[in-house]
Amino acid sequence: MSITAPFIRSHSHAGKLAAPPAAPGLKDAMRHLVGGVCVVTAGTGADRTGATVTSAHSLSMEPETMLVSLNLSSSTLPVVRRFGHYGVNLLAAHQEGVADRFAGRGGAKGADRYLGADWTILETGASLLEGALAVVDCEVERIIEHHSHALVFGAVRAVRLGAGDPLVYSHGRYGAYRAAV
């Protein structure tokens, strides 16, 4: 089997060829995808922290399983490992400030990220956000590391639903999704 180039460029001018423009990467492509904004929470008391993510998904309905992707360098991952739980808080459009705090904007770290919002505890001990569109309380089943991230599989232990429009993220900005009527 031979592999051939998909196209050949010909140039009639002499001298050095200009470098081709930088090709877009996966990050550039994925910025076009609109994602729901979630806050993943873990730990208890002063030992709690969390992160803002767009990478939280239901994996299975039987048994109910959630999947979140966390960067290996995230301060949240060691807390998830230590406590064996995490909460997935699906944010409402008016909760942009919560998303910013858990993204580390303004320098908030650890338990300080929880300031300015009301939290509750359901089954596992993870803090869950009052007024979120939905909260999912998970017990860690498995963690798989792959390249720069860990996939964290969680058995769903409790769910609570709220109401409103979701906070979404695309092209480096927050927005609000409104369903067509």
Coordinates of N, CA and C in Angstrom, one line a residue:
M1 N 0.9 -1.2 0.0 CA 0.0 0.0 0.0 C 0.9 1.2 0.0
S2 N 0.6 2.2 -0.8 CA 1.3 3.4 -0.8 C 0.5 4.6 -0.3
I3 N 1.1 5.5 0.3 CA 0.4 6.7 0.8 C 0.8 7.8 0.0
T4 N -0.1 8.5 -0.6 CA 0.2 9.7 -1.4 C -0.3 10.9 -0.8
A5 N 0.3 12.0 -1.1 CA -0.1 13.3 -0.6 C -1.5 13.7 -1.2
P6 N -2.4 14.3 -0.5 CA -3.7 14.6 -1.0 C -3.7 15.7 -2.1
F7 N -2.6 16.5 -2.1 CA -2.5 17.5 -3.2 C -1.0 17.8 -3.3
I8 N -0.6 18.4 -4.4 CA 0.7 18.8 -4.6 C 0.7 20.3 -5.0
R9 N 1.5 21.1 -4.3 CA 1.6 22.5 -4.7 C 2.8 22.7 -5.6
S10 N 2.5 23.5 -6.6 CA 3.7 23.9 -7.5 C 3.9 25.4 -7.4
H11 N 5.1 25.8 -7.4 CA 5.4 27.2 -7.2 C 6.4 27.5 -8.4
S12 N 6.1 28.6 -9.1 CA 7.0 28.9 -10.2 C 8.0 30.0 -9.8
H13 N 8.0 30.5 -8.6 CA 8.9 31.5 -8.2 C 10.1 30.9 -7.5
A14 N 11.2 31.5 -7.6 CA 12.4 31.0 -7.0 C 12.5 31.6 -5.5
G15 N 13.4 31.0 -4.7 CA 13.6 31.5 -3.4 C 12.8 30.7 -2.4
K16 N 12.8 31.2 -1.1 CA 12.2 30.4 0.0 C 10.7 30.5 -0.2
L17 N 10.0 29.4 0.1 CA 8.6 29.4 0.2 C 8.1 30.0 1.5
A18 N 7.0 30.7 1.5 CA 6.4 31.2 2.7 C 5.8 30.1 3.5
A19 N 6.0 30.1 4.8 CA 5.4 29.1 5.7 C 3.9 29.1 5.5
P20 N 3.3 27.9 5.4 CA 1.8 27.9 5.3 C 1.2 28.5 6.6
P21 N 0.0 29.0 6.5 CA -0.6 29.5 7.7 C -0.8 28.4 8.7
A22 N -0.8 28.7 10.0 CA -1.0 27.7 11.0 C -2.4 27.0 10.9
A23 N -2.4 25.7 10.9 CA -3.6 25.0 10.7 C -4.4 25.1 12.0
P24 N -5.7 25.1 11.9 CA -6.6 25.1 13.1 C -6.4 23.8 13.8
G25 N -6.5 23.8 15.1 CA -6.4 22.6 15.9 C -7.8 22.2 16.4
L26 N -7.8 21.1 17.2 CA -9.0 20.6 17.8 C -9.6 21.7 18.7
K27 N -8.8 22.4 19.5 CA -9.4 23.4 20.4 C -10.2 24.5 19.6
D28 N -9.6 24.9 18.4 CA -10.3 25.8 17.6 C -11.6 25.3 17.0
A29 N -11.6 24.0 16.6 CA -12.8 23.4 16.1 C -13.9 23.3 17.2
M30 N -13.5 22.9 18.4 CA -14.4 22.6 19.5 C -15.0 23.9 20.0
R31 N -14.4 25.1 19.8 CA -14.9 26.3 20.2 C -16.3 26.6 19.6
H32 N -16.5 26.0 18.4 CA -17.8 26.1 17.7 C -18.9 25.4 18.4
L33 N -18.6 24.4 19.2 CA -19.7 23.6 19.8 C -20.2 24.4 21.0
V34 N -21.5 24.5 21.1 CA -22.1 25.1 22.3 C -22.3 24.0 23.4
G35 N -21.8 24.3 24.5 CA -21.8 23.3 25.6 C -22.5 23.9 26.8
G36 N -23.3 23.0 27.5 CA -23.9 23.4 28.8 C -22.8 23.6 29.8
V37 N -22.9 24.5 30.7 CA -21.9 24.8 31.8 C -22.3 24.1 33.1
C38 N -21.4 23.3 33.6 CA -21.6 22.6 34.9 C -20.5 23.0 35.8
V39 N -20.8 22.9 37.1 CA -19.7 23.0 38.1 C -19.7 21.6 38.8
V40 N -18.5 21.0 38.8 CA -18.2 19.7 39.4 C -17.7 20.1 40.8
T41 N -18.3 19.5 41.8 CA -17.9 19.8 43.2 C -17.5 18.5 43.9
A42 N -16.6 18.7 44.8 CA -16.0 17.5 45.6 C -15.5 17.9 46.9
G43 N -15.5 17.0 47.9 CA -15.0 17.2 49.2 C -16.0 17.7 50.1
T44 N -15.6 18.0 51.4 CA -16.5 18.5 52.4 C -15.8 19.5 53.2
G45 N -16.6 20.4 53.8 CA -16.1 21.5 54.7 C -15.0 22.3 54.0
A46 N -13.9 22.5 54.8 CA -12.8 23.3 54.3 C -12.0 22.5 53.2
D47 N -12.2 21.2 53.1 CA -11.5 20.4 52.1 C -12.3 20.2 50.8
R48 N -13.1 21.2 50.5 CA -13.9 21.0 49.3 C -13.4 22.0 48.2
T49 N -13.6 21.6 47.0 CA -13.2 22.5 45.8 C -14.1 22.1 44.7
G50 N -13.8 22.6 43.5 CA -14.6 22.2 42.3 C -14.0 22.9 41.1
A51 N -14.7 22.6 40.0 CA -14.2 23.2 38.7 C -15.4 23.4 37.8
T52 N -15.3 24.4 36.9 CA -16.3 24.7 35.9 C -15.9 23.8 34.7
V53 N -16.9 23.1 34.1 CA -16.6 22.2 33.0 C -17.8 22.3 32.0
T54 N -17.5 21.9 30.8 CA -18.5 21.7 29.8 C -18.5 20.2 29.4
S55 N -17.7 19.4 30.1 CA -17.5 18.0 29.8 C -18.1 17.1 30.9
A56 N -19.4 17.3 31.1 CA -20.1 16.4 32.0 C -21.3 15.8 31.2
H57 N -21.4 14.4 31.2 CA -22.4 13.8 30.4 C -23.0 12.6 31.1
S58 N -24.3 12.3 30.8 CA -24.9 11.1 31.2 C -24.3 10.0 30.3
L59 N -23.8 8.9 30.9 CA -23.2 7.8 30.2 C -24.2 6.7 30.0
S60 N -25.0 6.4 31.0 CA -25.9 5.3 31.0 C -27.1 5.6 31.9
M61 N -28.2 5.1 31.4 CA -29.5 5.2 32.2 C -29.7 4.0 33.1
E62 N -29.2 2.9 32.7 CA -29.3 1.6 33.5 C -28.0 0.9 33.5
P63 N -27.2 1.0 34.6 CA -27.5 1.8 35.8 C -27.2 3.3 35.5
E64 N -27.8 4.2 36.2 CA -27.6 5.6 36.0 C -26.1 6.0 36.3
T65 N -25.4 6.5 35.3 CA -24.0 6.8 35.4 C -23.7 8.1 34.7
M66 N -22.9 8.9 35.4 CA -22.4 10.2 34.9 C -20.9 10.0 34.6
L67 N -20.4 10.8 33.6 CA -19.0 10.9 33.2 C -18.6 12.3 33.2
V68 N -17.5 12.6 33.9 CA -16.9 14.0 33.8 C -15.5 13.8 33.4
S69 N -14.9 14.8 32.8 CA -13.5 14.8 32.4 C -12.9 15.9 33.1
L70 N -11.8 15.6 33.8 CA -11.1 16.6 34.6 C -9.6 16.5 34.2
N71 N -9.0 17.7 34.1 CA -7.6 17.8 33.8 C -6.8 17.2 34.9
L72 N -5.7 16.5 34.6 CA -4.9 15.8 35.6 C -4.2 16.9 36.5
S73 N -4.1 18.1 36.1 CA -3.5 19.1 36.9 C -4.5 19.9 37.7
S74 N -5.8 19.6 37.5 CA -6.8 20.2 38.3 C -6.7 20.0 39.8
S75 N -7.0 21.0 40.6 CA -7.0 20.8 42.0 C -8.3 19.9 42.5
T76 N -9.2 19.8 41.6 CA -10.4 19.0 41.9 C -10.2 17.5 41.9
L77 N -9.4 17.0 40.9 CA -9.2 15.6 40.8 C -8.7 14.9 42.0
P78 N -7.7 15.4 42.7 CA -7.2 14.7 43.9 C -8.3 14.7 45.0
V79 N -9.2 15.7 45.1 CA -10.3 15.7 46.0 C -11.3 14.7 45.7
V80 N -11.6 14.5 44.4 CA -12.5 13.5 43.9 C -12.0 12.1 44.3
R81 N -10.7 11.9 44.1 CA -10.1 10.6 44.4 C -10.2 10.4 46.0
R82 N -9.9 11.4 46.7 CA -9.8 11.2 48.2 C -11.2 11.0 48.8
F83 N -12.2 11.7 48.4 CA -13.5 11.6 49.0 C -14.4 10.5 48.3
G84 N -14.1 10.2 47.0 CA -14.9 9.2 46.3 C -16.3 9.6 45.9
H85 N -16.4 10.9 45.8 CA -17.7 11.5 45.3 C -17.5 12.7 44.5
Y86 N -18.6 13.1 43.8 CA -18.6 14.4 43.1 C -20.0 14.8 42.8
G87 N -20.3 16.1 42.7 CA -21.6 16.6 42.3 C -21.4 17.2 41.0
V88 N -22.5 17.1 40.2 CA -22.5 17.8 38.9 C -23.7 18.8 39.0
N89 N -23.4 20.0 38.9 CA -24.4 21.1 39.0 C -24.6 21.8 37.7
L90 N -25.7 21.5 37.0 CA -26.0 22.1 35.7 C -26.5 23.5 36.0
L91 N -25.7 24.5 35.5 CA -26.0 25.9 35.9 C -27.1 26.6 35.0
A92 N -27.8 27.4 35.7 CA -28.8 28.2 35.0 C -28.2 29.5 34.5
A93 N -28.8 30.1 33.5 CA -28.3 31.3 32.8 C -27.9 32.4 33.8
H94 N -28.5 32.6 34.9 CA -28.2 33.6 35.9 C -27.0 33.3 36.8
Q95 N -26.4 32.1 36.6 CA -25.4 31.6 37.5 C -24.0 31.8 36.9
E96 N -23.8 32.7 36.1 CA -22.5 33.0 35.5 C -21.4 33.3 36.5
G97 N -21.8 34.0 37.6 CA -20.8 34.3 38.7 C -20.3 33.0 39.3
V98 N -21.2 32.0 39.5 CA -20.7 30.8 40.1 C -19.7 30.1 39.1
A99 N -20.1 30.1 37.8 CA -19.2 29.5 36.8 C -17.8 30.2 36.9
D100 N -17.8 31.5 37.0 CA -16.5 32.2 37.0 C -15.7 31.9 38.2
R101 N -16.4 31.8 39.4 CA -15.6 31.5 40.6 C -15.0 30.1 40.6
F102 N -15.8 29.1 40.0 CA -15.2 27.7 40.0 C -14.3 27.6 38.8
A103 N -14.2 28.5 37.9 CA -13.2 28.5 36.9 C -11.9 29.2 37.4
G104 N -12.0 29.7 38.6 CA -10.8 30.4 39.2 C -10.6 31.8 38.8
R105 N -11.6 32.4 38.2 CA -11.5 33.8 37.9 C -11.6 34.6 39.1
G106 N -10.8 35.6 39.3 CA -10.8 36.4 40.5 C -9.9 35.8 41.6
G107 N -9.3 34.6 41.3 CA -8.4 34.0 42.2 C -9.0 33.1 43.3
A108 N -10.3 32.9 43.2 CA -10.9 32.0 44.3 C -10.4 30.6 44.1
K109 N -10.0 30.0 45.3 CA -9.5 28.6 45.3 C -10.3 27.8 46.4
G110 N -10.3 26.5 46.2 CA -10.8 25.6 47.2 C -12.2 26.0 47.7
A111 N -12.4 26.0 49.0 CA -13.7 26.2 49.6 C -14.2 27.7 49.4
D112 N -13.3 28.6 49.1 CA -13.7 30.0 48.8 C -14.5 30.1 47.5
R113 N -14.5 29.1 46.7 CA -15.3 29.1 45.5 C -16.8 28.9 45.8
Y114 N -17.1 28.4 47.0 CA -18.5 28.2 47.4 C -19.1 29.4 48.0
L115 N -18.4 30.5 48.2 CA -18.9 31.7 48.8 C -19.9 32.4 47.8
G116 N -20.9 33.0 48.4 CA -21.9 33.7 47.6 C -23.0 32.9 47.0
A117 N -23.1 31.6 47.3 CA -24.2 30.8 46.8 C -24.6 29.8 48.0
D118 N -25.8 29.3 47.8 CA -26.4 28.3 48.8 C -26.2 26.9 48.3
W119 N -25.7 26.1 49.2 CA -25.4 24.7 48.9 C -26.1 23.7 49.8
T120 N -26.4 22.5 49.3 CA -27.0 21.5 50.1 C -26.2 20.2 49.9
I121 N -26.5 19.2 50.8 CA -25.8 17.9 50.7 C -27.0 16.9 50.5
L122 N -26.8 15.9 49.6 CA -27.8 14.9 49.4 C -27.2 13.6 49.9
E123 N -26.8 12.7 49.1 CA -26.4 11.3 49.6 C -24.9 11.1 49.9
T124 N -24.0 11.6 49.0 CA -22.6 11.3 49.1 C -21.8 12.2 49.9
G125 N -22.3 13.4 50.2 CA -21.5 14.4 50.9 C -21.0 15.5 50.1
A126 N -21.1 15.4 48.7 CA -20.7 16.4 47.8 C -21.7 17.6 48.0
S127 N -21.2 18.8 47.8 CA -22.0 20.0 47.9 C -22.7 20.2 46.6
L128 N -24.0 20.5 46.6 CA -24.8 20.7 45.4 C -25.5 22.0 45.5
L129 N -25.5 22.7 44.4 CA -26.0 24.1 44.3 C -27.5 24.3 44.3
E130 N -28.0 25.0 45.3 CA -29.4 25.4 45.3 C -29.7 26.3 44.1
G131 N -30.8 26.1 43.4 CA -31.1 27.0 42.3 C -30.5 26.6 41.0
A132 N -29.8 25.5 41.0 CA -29.2 25.0 39.7 C -30.4 24.4 38.9
L133 N -30.2 24.3 37.6 CA -31.2 23.6 36.7 C -31.4 22.2 37.2
A134 N -30.3 21.5 37.5 CA -30.3 20.2 38.0 C -29.0 19.9 38.7
V135 N -29.1 19.0 39.7 CA -27.9 18.6 40.4 C -27.9 17.0 40.4
V136 N -26.7 16.5 40.2 CA -26.6 15.0 40.2 C -25.4 14.7 41.2
D137 N -25.8 13.9 42.1 CA -24.9 13.5 43.2 C -24.3 12.1 42.8
C138 N -23.0 12.0 42.7 CA -22.3 10.8 42.2 C -21.3 10.2 43.2
E139 N -21.3 8.9 43.2 CA -20.2 8.1 43.9 C -19.3 7.6 42.8
V140 N -18.0 7.8 43.0 CA -17.0 7.4 42.0 C -16.9 5.9 41.9
E141 N -17.0 5.5 40.6 CA -16.9 4.0 40.3 C -15.5 3.7 39.8
R142 N -15.0 4.6 38.9 CA -13.8 4.3 38.2 C -13.2 5.6 37.7
I143 N -11.9 5.7 37.7 CA -11.2 6.8 37.1 C -10.2 6.3 36.1
I144 N -10.3 6.8 34.9 CA -9.3 6.3 33.8 C -8.5 7.5 33.3
E145 N -7.2 7.5 33.5 CA -6.4 8.6 33.0 C -6.0 8.3 31.5
H146 N -6.1 9.4 30.7 CA -5.7 9.3 29.3 C -5.2 10.6 28.9
H147 N -3.9 10.6 28.5 CA -3.2 11.8 28.1 C -3.3 12.9 29.2
S148 N -3.9 14.0 29.0 CA -3.9 15.1 29.9 C -5.1 15.1 30.9
H149 N -6.0 14.2 30.7 CA -7.2 14.2 31.5 C -7.6 12.9 32.1
A150 N -8.5 12.9 33.1 CA -9.0 11.7 33.7 C -10.5 11.7 33.4
L151 N -11.0 10.5 33.0 CA -12.4 10.3 32.9 C -12.9 9.7 34.2
V152 N -13.9 10.4 34.8 CA -14.4 10.0 36.1 C -15.8 9.5 35.9
F153 N -16.0 8.2 36.2 CA -17.3 7.5 36.1 C -17.9 7.6 37.4
G154 N -19.2 8.0 37.5 CA -19.9 8.1 38.8 C -21.2 7.4 38.8
A155 N -21.5 6.6 39.8 CA -22.8 6.0 40.0 C -23.7 7.1 40.6
V156 N -24.8 7.3 39.9 CA -25.7 8.4 40.4 C -26.4 7.9 41.6
R157 N -26.3 8.7 42.7 CA -27.0 8.4 44.0 C -28.2 9.2 44.3
A158 N -28.2 10.4 43.7 CA -29.4 11.3 43.9 C -29.5 12.4 42.8
V159 N -30.7 12.8 42.4 CA -30.9 13.9 41.4 C -31.9 14.8 42.0
R160 N -31.7 16.1 41.7 CA -32.7 17.1 42.1 C -32.8 18.1 40.9
L161 N -34.1 18.4 40.5 CA -34.3 19.2 39.4 C -34.8 20.6 39.8
G162 N -34.4 21.6 39.0 CA -34.8 23.0 39.2 C -35.5 23.4 37.9
A163 N -35.4 24.7 37.7 CA -36.1 25.3 36.5 C -35.3 26.5 35.9
G164 N -35.6 26.8 34.7 CA -34.9 28.0 34.1 C -34.3 27.6 32.8
D165 N -33.5 28.6 32.3 CA -32.8 28.4 31.0 C -31.3 28.1 31.4
P166 N -30.7 27.2 30.6 CA -29.3 26.8 30.9 C -28.3 27.9 30.5
L167 N -27.2 27.9 31.3 CA -26.0 28.7 30.9 C -25.2 27.9 29.9
V168 N -24.8 28.5 28.8 CA -24.0 27.8 27.8 C -22.7 28.5 27.5
Y169 N -21.8 27.8 26.9 CA -20.5 28.4 26.6 C -20.1 28.0 25.2
S170 N -19.6 29.0 24.4 CA -19.1 28.8 23.1 C -18.2 30.0 22.7
H171 N -17.1 29.7 22.0 CA -16.2 30.7 21.5 C -15.7 31.6 22.7
G172 N -15.4 31.0 23.8 CA -14.8 31.7 25.0 C -15.8 32.6 25.7
R173 N -17.1 32.5 25.5 CA -18.1 33.3 26.1 C -19.3 32.5 26.6
Y174 N -19.8 33.0 27.7 CA -21.1 32.5 28.3 C -22.2 33.1 27.5
G175 N -23.3 32.3 27.5 CA -24.6 32.8 26.9 C -25.7 32.1 27.5
A176 N -26.9 32.4 27.1 CA -28.1 31.7 27.6 C -28.8 31.1 26.4
Y177 N -29.3 29.9 26.6 CA -30.0 29.1 25.6 C -31.5 29.4 25.9
R178 N -32.2 29.7 24.8 CA -33.7 29.9 24.9 C -34.3 28.9 23.9
A179 N -35.2 28.1 24.4 CA -35.8 27.1 23.5 C -36.8 27.8 22.5
A180 N -36.8 27.3 21.3 CA -37.7 27.9 20.3 C -39.1 27.5 20.6
V181 N -40.0 28.4 20.4 CA -41.4 28.1 20.7 C -42.2 27.7 19.5

